[in-house]
Amino acid sequence: LRNTFYTTLYIALRKLGFPIALWEYCEQLDLELKRTRKYYRRLITNLGIKVPPIDPEELIRVKAEPLGMSENAVEKAIVYLETMRKSIRGGVSPYTIAATAVYLTLKDEGTTQEKIAEIFGITPVSIRNLLKVLRF
């Protein structure tokens, strides 16, 4: 019953546009990811619920605070994001896209790929690989 409640809450949050991955949600609430993923799939399939994909722009806005980004830096990251969207065909995690845009914004200030990757819950290799594809 607990998992059903929290899974339903997660679906509602995503429908409202909150950019949180299931693994991140489970980690915050100390839920078992495997079980929650099972309930999530079952609910959206059986009820025909359409959950929108996570928007990288919203991720940038949410993760800006822990990185100490100014509003100008956030806007610059969003400009990078828009440029990147034109080059990316698909198959890239919104977390990786957002983290890479933030890295391009903050790299001159000395913020490392490792720090950004940690805050976004990805690996620095993901950022480097996307940078290679984009040729930045």
Short mmCIF file of N, CA and C in Angstrom, two decimals:
data_model
loop_
_atom_site.label_atom_id
_atom_site.label_comp_id
_atom_site.label_asym_id
_atom_site.label_seq_id
_atom_site.Cartn_x
_atom_site.Cartn_y
_atom_site.Cartn_z
N LEU A 1 0.83 -1.20 0.00
CA LEU A 1 0.00 0.00 0.00
C LEU A 1 0.88 1.27 0.00
N ARG A 2 1.95 1.23 0.78
CA ARG A 2 2.86 2.38 0.85
C ARG A 2 3.46 2.67 -0.53
N ASN A 3 3.90 1.61 -1.21
CA ASN A 3 4.51 1.80 -2.53
C ASN A 3 3.49 2.32 -3.54
N THR A 4 2.27 1.82 -3.47
CA THR A 4 1.24 2.29 -4.40
C THR A 4 0.99 3.78 -4.19
N PHE A 5 0.90 4.19 -2.93
CA PHE A 5 0.69 5.61 -2.63
C PHE A 5 1.84 6.46 -3.18
N TYR A 6 3.07 6.09 -2.87
CA TYR A 6 4.21 6.89 -3.29
C TYR A 6 4.42 6.85 -4.80
N THR A 7 4.06 5.74 -5.42
CA THR A 7 4.16 5.66 -6.88
C THR A 7 3.12 6.57 -7.53
N THR A 8 1.92 6.58 -6.98
CA THR A 8 0.87 7.47 -7.48
C THR A 8 1.28 8.93 -7.30
N LEU A 9 1.88 9.24 -6.18
CA LEU A 9 2.36 10.60 -5.93
C LEU A 9 3.44 10.97 -6.95
N TYR A 10 4.34 10.04 -7.24
CA TYR A 10 5.39 10.29 -8.23
C TYR A 10 4.78 10.60 -9.60
N ILE A 11 3.80 9.80 -10.00
CA ILE A 11 3.14 10.03 -11.29
C ILE A 11 2.50 11.42 -11.31
N ALA A 12 1.84 11.80 -10.23
CA ALA A 12 1.22 13.13 -10.15
C ALA A 12 2.27 14.24 -10.27
N LEU A 13 3.39 14.07 -9.59
CA LEU A 13 4.46 15.07 -9.67
C LEU A 13 4.98 15.21 -11.09
N ARG A 14 5.17 14.09 -11.75
CA ARG A 14 5.67 14.13 -13.14
C ARG A 14 4.64 14.75 -14.08
N LYS A 15 3.36 14.44 -13.86
CA LYS A 15 2.30 15.03 -14.69
C LYS A 15 2.25 16.55 -14.50
N LEU A 16 2.61 17.01 -13.31
CA LEU A 16 2.63 18.45 -13.03
C LEU A 16 3.92 19.12 -13.53
N GLY A 17 4.84 18.32 -14.08
CA GLY A 17 6.05 18.89 -14.66
C GLY A 17 7.27 18.93 -13.77
N PHE A 18 7.20 18.29 -12.60
CA PHE A 18 8.38 18.26 -11.73
C PHE A 18 9.44 17.35 -12.34
N PRO A 19 10.65 17.86 -12.54
CA PRO A 19 11.70 17.07 -13.21
C PRO A 19 12.47 16.18 -12.23
N ILE A 20 11.89 15.06 -11.88
CA ILE A 20 12.58 14.15 -10.96
C ILE A 20 12.51 12.73 -11.53
N ALA A 21 13.67 12.10 -11.59
CA ALA A 21 13.74 10.72 -12.08
C ALA A 21 13.26 9.78 -10.98
N LEU A 22 12.78 8.62 -11.38
CA LEU A 22 12.26 7.65 -10.42
C LEU A 22 13.33 7.24 -9.42
N TRP A 23 14.55 7.02 -9.89
CA TRP A 23 15.63 6.61 -8.97
C TRP A 23 15.90 7.69 -7.93
N GLU A 24 15.83 8.95 -8.35
CA GLU A 24 16.08 10.07 -7.45
C GLU A 24 14.96 10.18 -6.41
N TYR A 25 13.74 9.99 -6.86
CA TYR A 25 12.56 10.02 -5.99
C TYR A 25 12.65 8.91 -4.95
N CYS A 26 12.98 7.70 -5.40
CA CYS A 26 13.10 6.56 -4.48
C CYS A 26 14.21 6.79 -3.46
N GLU A 27 15.30 7.35 -3.91
CA GLU A 27 16.42 7.63 -3.01
C GLU A 27 16.01 8.63 -1.92
N GLN A 28 15.28 9.66 -2.31
CA GLN A 28 14.85 10.69 -1.35
C GLN A 28 13.88 10.15 -0.31
N LEU A 29 13.01 9.21 -0.73
CA LEU A 29 11.98 8.69 0.17
C LEU A 29 12.33 7.32 0.75
N ASP A 30 13.54 6.85 0.46
CA ASP A 30 13.99 5.55 0.95
C ASP A 30 13.04 4.43 0.52
N LEU A 31 12.71 4.42 -0.77
CA LEU A 31 11.86 3.39 -1.36
C LEU A 31 12.72 2.43 -2.16
N GLU A 32 12.26 1.22 -2.30
CA GLU A 32 12.97 0.23 -3.10
C GLU A 32 12.69 0.52 -4.58
N LEU A 33 13.74 0.84 -5.33
CA LEU A 33 13.60 1.25 -6.73
C LEU A 33 12.93 0.17 -7.57
N LYS A 34 13.38 -1.06 -7.44
CA LYS A 34 12.86 -2.14 -8.27
C LYS A 34 11.35 -2.31 -8.09
N ARG A 35 10.91 -2.30 -6.85
CA ARG A 35 9.49 -2.47 -6.56
C ARG A 35 8.69 -1.26 -7.04
N THR A 36 9.22 -0.07 -6.80
CA THR A 36 8.52 1.14 -7.21
C THR A 36 8.41 1.21 -8.73
N ARG A 37 9.47 0.82 -9.43
CA ARG A 37 9.45 0.81 -10.90
C ARG A 37 8.36 -0.15 -11.40
N LYS A 38 8.23 -1.29 -10.73
CA LYS A 38 7.21 -2.28 -11.09
C LYS A 38 5.80 -1.68 -10.93
N TYR A 39 5.55 -1.04 -9.80
CA TYR A 39 4.25 -0.39 -9.58
C TYR A 39 4.02 0.73 -10.59
N TYR A 40 5.05 1.49 -10.86
CA TYR A 40 4.96 2.60 -11.81
C TYR A 40 4.53 2.09 -13.18
N ARG A 41 5.22 1.08 -13.68
CA ARG A 41 4.88 0.52 -15.00
C ARG A 41 3.46 -0.01 -15.02
N ARG A 42 3.11 -0.72 -13.95
CA ARG A 42 1.77 -1.31 -13.87
C ARG A 42 0.70 -0.22 -13.89
N LEU A 43 0.89 0.82 -13.11
CA LEU A 43 -0.11 1.90 -13.04
C LEU A 43 -0.25 2.64 -14.37
N ILE A 44 0.86 3.05 -14.97
CA ILE A 44 0.74 3.82 -16.21
C ILE A 44 0.22 2.97 -17.36
N THR A 45 0.54 1.67 -17.35
CA THR A 45 0.06 0.78 -18.40
C THR A 45 -1.43 0.49 -18.23
N ASN A 46 -1.81 0.06 -17.05
CA ASN A 46 -3.20 -0.33 -16.80
C ASN A 46 -4.17 0.84 -16.86
N LEU A 47 -3.72 2.01 -16.46
CA LEU A 47 -4.60 3.18 -16.45
C LEU A 47 -4.43 4.06 -17.68
N GLY A 48 -3.48 3.70 -18.55
CA GLY A 48 -3.25 4.47 -19.77
C GLY A 48 -2.76 5.89 -19.51
N ILE A 49 -1.97 6.05 -18.48
CA ILE A 49 -1.47 7.38 -18.10
C ILE A 49 -0.27 7.74 -18.97
N LYS A 50 -0.29 8.94 -19.51
CA LYS A 50 0.84 9.45 -20.28
C LYS A 50 1.66 10.38 -19.39
N VAL A 51 2.91 9.99 -19.15
CA VAL A 51 3.80 10.80 -18.31
C VAL A 51 4.78 11.52 -19.23
N PRO A 52 4.81 12.85 -19.16
CA PRO A 52 5.70 13.60 -20.04
C PRO A 52 7.17 13.34 -19.69
N PRO A 53 8.04 13.39 -20.70
CA PRO A 53 9.46 13.22 -20.41
C PRO A 53 9.98 14.39 -19.57
N ILE A 54 11.08 14.15 -18.89
CA ILE A 54 11.69 15.19 -18.06
C ILE A 54 12.28 16.26 -18.98
N ASP A 55 11.99 17.51 -18.67
CA ASP A 55 12.47 18.64 -19.46
C ASP A 55 13.85 19.08 -18.94
N PRO A 56 14.89 19.00 -19.78
CA PRO A 56 16.23 19.41 -19.35
C PRO A 56 16.29 20.85 -18.84
N GLU A 57 15.47 21.72 -19.40
CA GLU A 57 15.46 23.12 -18.95
C GLU A 57 15.01 23.22 -17.49
N GLU A 58 14.00 22.45 -17.13
CA GLU A 58 13.54 22.44 -15.74
C GLU A 58 14.60 21.84 -14.82
N LEU A 59 15.30 20.83 -15.33
CA LEU A 59 16.39 20.24 -14.54
C LEU A 59 17.47 21.28 -14.24
N ILE A 60 17.80 22.08 -15.23
CA ILE A 60 18.81 23.12 -15.03
C ILE A 60 18.36 24.07 -13.92
N ARG A 61 17.10 24.46 -13.97
CA ARG A 61 16.58 25.39 -12.97
C ARG A 61 16.59 24.78 -11.57
N VAL A 62 16.26 23.50 -11.46
CA VAL A 62 16.23 22.83 -10.15
C VAL A 62 17.63 22.63 -9.59
N LYS A 63 18.57 22.24 -10.46
CA LYS A 63 19.93 21.94 -10.00
C LYS A 63 20.81 23.18 -9.88
N ALA A 64 20.31 24.33 -10.30
CA ALA A 64 21.10 25.57 -10.25
C ALA A 64 21.44 25.97 -8.82
N GLU A 65 20.51 25.80 -7.91
CA GLU A 65 20.73 26.23 -6.53
C GLU A 65 21.89 25.49 -5.86
N PRO A 66 21.92 24.14 -5.92
CA PRO A 66 23.06 23.45 -5.28
C PRO A 66 24.41 23.81 -5.91
N LEU A 67 24.37 24.26 -7.16
CA LEU A 67 25.61 24.66 -7.83
C LEU A 67 25.94 26.13 -7.61
N GLY A 68 25.04 26.86 -6.99
CA GLY A 68 25.27 28.28 -6.74
C GLY A 68 25.25 29.11 -8.00
N MET A 69 24.43 28.72 -8.98
CA MET A 69 24.38 29.44 -10.25
C MET A 69 23.54 30.71 -10.13
N SER A 70 24.01 31.77 -10.75
CA SER A 70 23.23 33.00 -10.82
C SER A 70 22.15 32.84 -11.89
N GLU A 71 21.20 33.77 -11.90
CA GLU A 71 20.14 33.73 -12.92
C GLU A 71 20.74 33.90 -14.32
N ASN A 72 21.79 34.73 -14.44
CA ASN A 72 22.46 34.90 -15.73
C ASN A 72 23.09 33.59 -16.20
N ALA A 73 23.70 32.86 -15.27
CA ALA A 73 24.32 31.58 -15.61
C ALA A 73 23.25 30.57 -16.03
N VAL A 74 22.12 30.58 -15.36
CA VAL A 74 21.02 29.68 -15.72
C VAL A 74 20.55 29.99 -17.14
N GLU A 75 20.38 31.26 -17.44
CA GLU A 75 19.94 31.65 -18.79
C GLU A 75 20.97 31.26 -19.85
N LYS A 76 22.25 31.40 -19.53
CA LYS A 76 23.31 31.01 -20.46
C LYS A 76 23.27 29.50 -20.69
N ALA A 77 23.05 28.73 -19.63
CA ALA A 77 22.95 27.27 -19.77
C ALA A 77 21.77 26.90 -20.65
N ILE A 78 20.68 27.63 -20.53
CA ILE A 78 19.50 27.35 -21.36
C ILE A 78 19.78 27.67 -22.82
N VAL A 79 20.57 28.70 -23.08
CA VAL A 79 20.98 29.01 -24.46
C VAL A 79 21.81 27.85 -25.01
N TYR A 80 22.77 27.34 -24.22
CA TYR A 80 23.54 26.17 -24.64
C TYR A 80 22.60 24.99 -24.90
N LEU A 81 21.63 24.81 -24.03
CA LEU A 81 20.68 23.72 -24.17
C LEU A 81 19.93 23.81 -25.49
N GLU A 82 19.46 24.98 -25.84
CA GLU A 82 18.74 25.17 -27.11
C GLU A 82 19.64 24.85 -28.30
N THR A 83 20.89 25.25 -28.22
CA THR A 83 21.85 24.94 -29.29
C THR A 83 22.06 23.44 -29.39
N MET A 84 22.19 22.79 -28.24
CA MET A 84 22.42 21.34 -28.21
C MET A 84 21.21 20.58 -28.76
N ARG A 85 20.02 21.05 -28.45
CA ARG A 85 18.80 20.36 -28.90
C ARG A 85 18.74 20.26 -30.42
N LYS A 86 19.32 21.22 -31.12
CA LYS A 86 19.33 21.20 -32.58
C LYS A 86 20.24 20.10 -33.12
N SER A 87 21.23 19.70 -32.33
CA SER A 87 22.21 18.71 -32.78
C SER A 87 21.91 17.30 -32.31
N ILE A 88 21.12 17.16 -31.25
CA ILE A 88 20.86 15.84 -30.68
C ILE A 88 19.58 15.27 -31.27
N ARG A 89 19.69 14.06 -31.79
CA ARG A 89 18.54 13.40 -32.41
C ARG A 89 17.68 12.64 -31.42
N GLY A 90 18.25 12.18 -30.34
CA GLY A 90 17.51 11.39 -29.36
C GLY A 90 18.42 10.37 -28.71
N GLY A 91 17.87 9.67 -27.74
CA GLY A 91 18.64 8.64 -27.07
C GLY A 91 19.61 9.15 -26.02
N VAL A 92 19.51 10.43 -25.68
CA VAL A 92 20.39 11.00 -24.67
C VAL A 92 19.53 11.40 -23.48
N SER A 93 19.97 11.02 -22.30
CA SER A 93 19.24 11.32 -21.08
C SER A 93 19.08 12.83 -20.89
N PRO A 94 17.90 13.27 -20.45
CA PRO A 94 17.74 14.70 -20.17
C PRO A 94 18.69 15.18 -19.07
N TYR A 95 19.06 14.27 -18.17
CA TYR A 95 20.03 14.62 -17.12
C TYR A 95 21.39 14.92 -17.73
N THR A 96 21.80 14.11 -18.71
CA THR A 96 23.09 14.32 -19.38
C THR A 96 23.08 15.61 -20.18
N ILE A 97 21.99 15.86 -20.88
CA ILE A 97 21.88 17.08 -21.69
C ILE A 97 21.95 18.32 -20.79
N ALA A 98 21.19 18.31 -19.72
CA ALA A 98 21.17 19.45 -18.80
C ALA A 98 22.53 19.64 -18.13
N ALA A 99 23.13 18.55 -17.69
CA ALA A 99 24.43 18.63 -17.01
C ALA A 99 25.51 19.17 -17.96
N THR A 100 25.46 18.76 -19.21
CA THR A 100 26.44 19.23 -20.18
C THR A 100 26.27 20.73 -20.44
N ALA A 101 25.03 21.19 -20.55
CA ALA A 101 24.78 22.62 -20.74
C ALA A 101 25.30 23.42 -19.54
N VAL A 102 25.09 22.89 -18.35
CA VAL A 102 25.58 23.56 -17.13
C VAL A 102 27.10 23.55 -17.11
N TYR A 103 27.71 22.43 -17.50
CA TYR A 103 29.17 22.37 -17.53
C TYR A 103 29.75 23.41 -18.49
N LEU A 104 29.16 23.51 -19.68
CA LEU A 104 29.64 24.50 -20.64
C LEU A 104 29.54 25.92 -20.08
N THR A 105 28.53 26.15 -19.26
CA THR A 105 28.34 27.46 -18.65
C THR A 105 29.35 27.73 -17.54
N LEU A 106 29.63 26.72 -16.72
CA LEU A 106 30.43 26.92 -15.51
C LEU A 106 31.90 26.52 -15.61
N LYS A 107 32.30 25.93 -16.74
CA LYS A 107 33.67 25.41 -16.82
C LYS A 107 34.73 26.49 -16.64
N ASP A 108 34.46 27.70 -17.12
CA ASP A 108 35.45 28.78 -16.98
C ASP A 108 35.56 29.29 -15.55
N GLU A 109 34.57 28.95 -14.72
CA GLU A 109 34.59 29.34 -13.30
C GLU A 109 35.27 28.27 -12.45
N GLY A 110 35.73 27.20 -13.10
CA GLY A 110 36.44 26.15 -12.38
C GLY A 110 35.57 25.02 -11.85
N THR A 111 34.30 25.02 -12.19
CA THR A 111 33.42 23.93 -11.74
C THR A 111 33.75 22.69 -12.57
N THR A 112 33.99 21.58 -11.90
CA THR A 112 34.43 20.36 -12.58
C THR A 112 33.26 19.54 -13.09
N GLN A 113 33.57 18.71 -14.08
CA GLN A 113 32.58 17.76 -14.58
C GLN A 113 32.13 16.83 -13.46
N GLU A 114 33.06 16.47 -12.60
CA GLU A 114 32.75 15.55 -11.50
C GLU A 114 31.69 16.14 -10.57
N LYS A 115 31.85 17.41 -10.22
CA LYS A 115 30.89 18.05 -9.31
C LYS A 115 29.51 18.14 -9.96
N ILE A 116 29.48 18.55 -11.21
CA ILE A 116 28.21 18.67 -11.93
C ILE A 116 27.56 17.30 -12.09
N ALA A 117 28.36 16.31 -12.47
CA ALA A 117 27.83 14.96 -12.64
C ALA A 117 27.24 14.43 -11.34
N GLU A 118 27.91 14.69 -10.24
CA GLU A 118 27.41 14.23 -8.94
C GLU A 118 26.05 14.85 -8.61
N ILE A 119 25.91 16.13 -8.86
CA ILE A 119 24.65 16.82 -8.56
C ILE A 119 23.52 16.35 -9.47
N PHE A 120 23.86 16.02 -10.71
CA PHE A 120 22.84 15.55 -11.66
C PHE A 120 22.62 14.04 -11.59
N GLY A 121 23.44 13.34 -10.82
CA GLY A 121 23.27 11.89 -10.68
C GLY A 121 23.69 11.10 -11.89
N ILE A 122 24.70 11.60 -12.59
CA ILE A 122 25.24 10.90 -13.76
C ILE A 122 26.74 10.75 -13.56
N THR A 123 27.43 10.24 -14.57
CA THR A 123 28.88 10.12 -14.48
C THR A 123 29.54 11.22 -15.33
N PRO A 124 30.76 11.62 -14.97
CA PRO A 124 31.48 12.61 -15.79
C PRO A 124 31.69 12.11 -17.22
N VAL A 125 31.79 10.81 -17.38
CA VAL A 125 31.98 10.23 -18.72
C VAL A 125 30.79 10.57 -19.62
N SER A 126 29.60 10.61 -19.06
CA SER A 126 28.41 10.97 -19.84
C SER A 126 28.55 12.38 -20.40
N ILE A 127 29.03 13.28 -19.58
CA ILE A 127 29.23 14.67 -20.04
C ILE A 127 30.29 14.71 -21.12
N ARG A 128 31.41 14.03 -20.89
CA ARG A 128 32.50 14.03 -21.88
C ARG A 128 32.05 13.43 -23.21
N ASN A 129 31.30 12.33 -23.14
CA ASN A 129 30.84 11.69 -24.38
C ASN A 129 29.92 12.61 -25.17
N LEU A 130 29.03 13.31 -24.49
CA LEU A 130 28.14 14.22 -25.20
C LEU A 130 28.92 15.40 -25.77
N LEU A 131 29.92 15.88 -25.05
CA LEU A 131 30.76 16.96 -25.57
C LEU A 131 31.47 16.53 -26.85
N LYS A 132 31.92 15.26 -26.90
CA LYS A 132 32.58 14.75 -28.11
C LYS A 132 31.61 14.71 -29.28
N VAL A 133 30.39 14.24 -29.02
CA VAL A 133 29.38 14.16 -30.07
C VAL A 133 29.05 15.56 -30.60
N LEU A 134 28.94 16.51 -29.69
CA LEU A 134 28.58 17.88 -30.06
C LEU A 134 29.76 18.69 -30.57
N ARG A 135 30.98 18.18 -30.34
CA ARG A 135 32.23 18.84 -30.73
C ARG A 135 32.39 20.21 -30.07
N PHE A 136 32.10 20.27 -28.79
CA PHE A 136 32.29 21.51 -28.02
C PHE A 136 33.67 21.51 -27.43
#
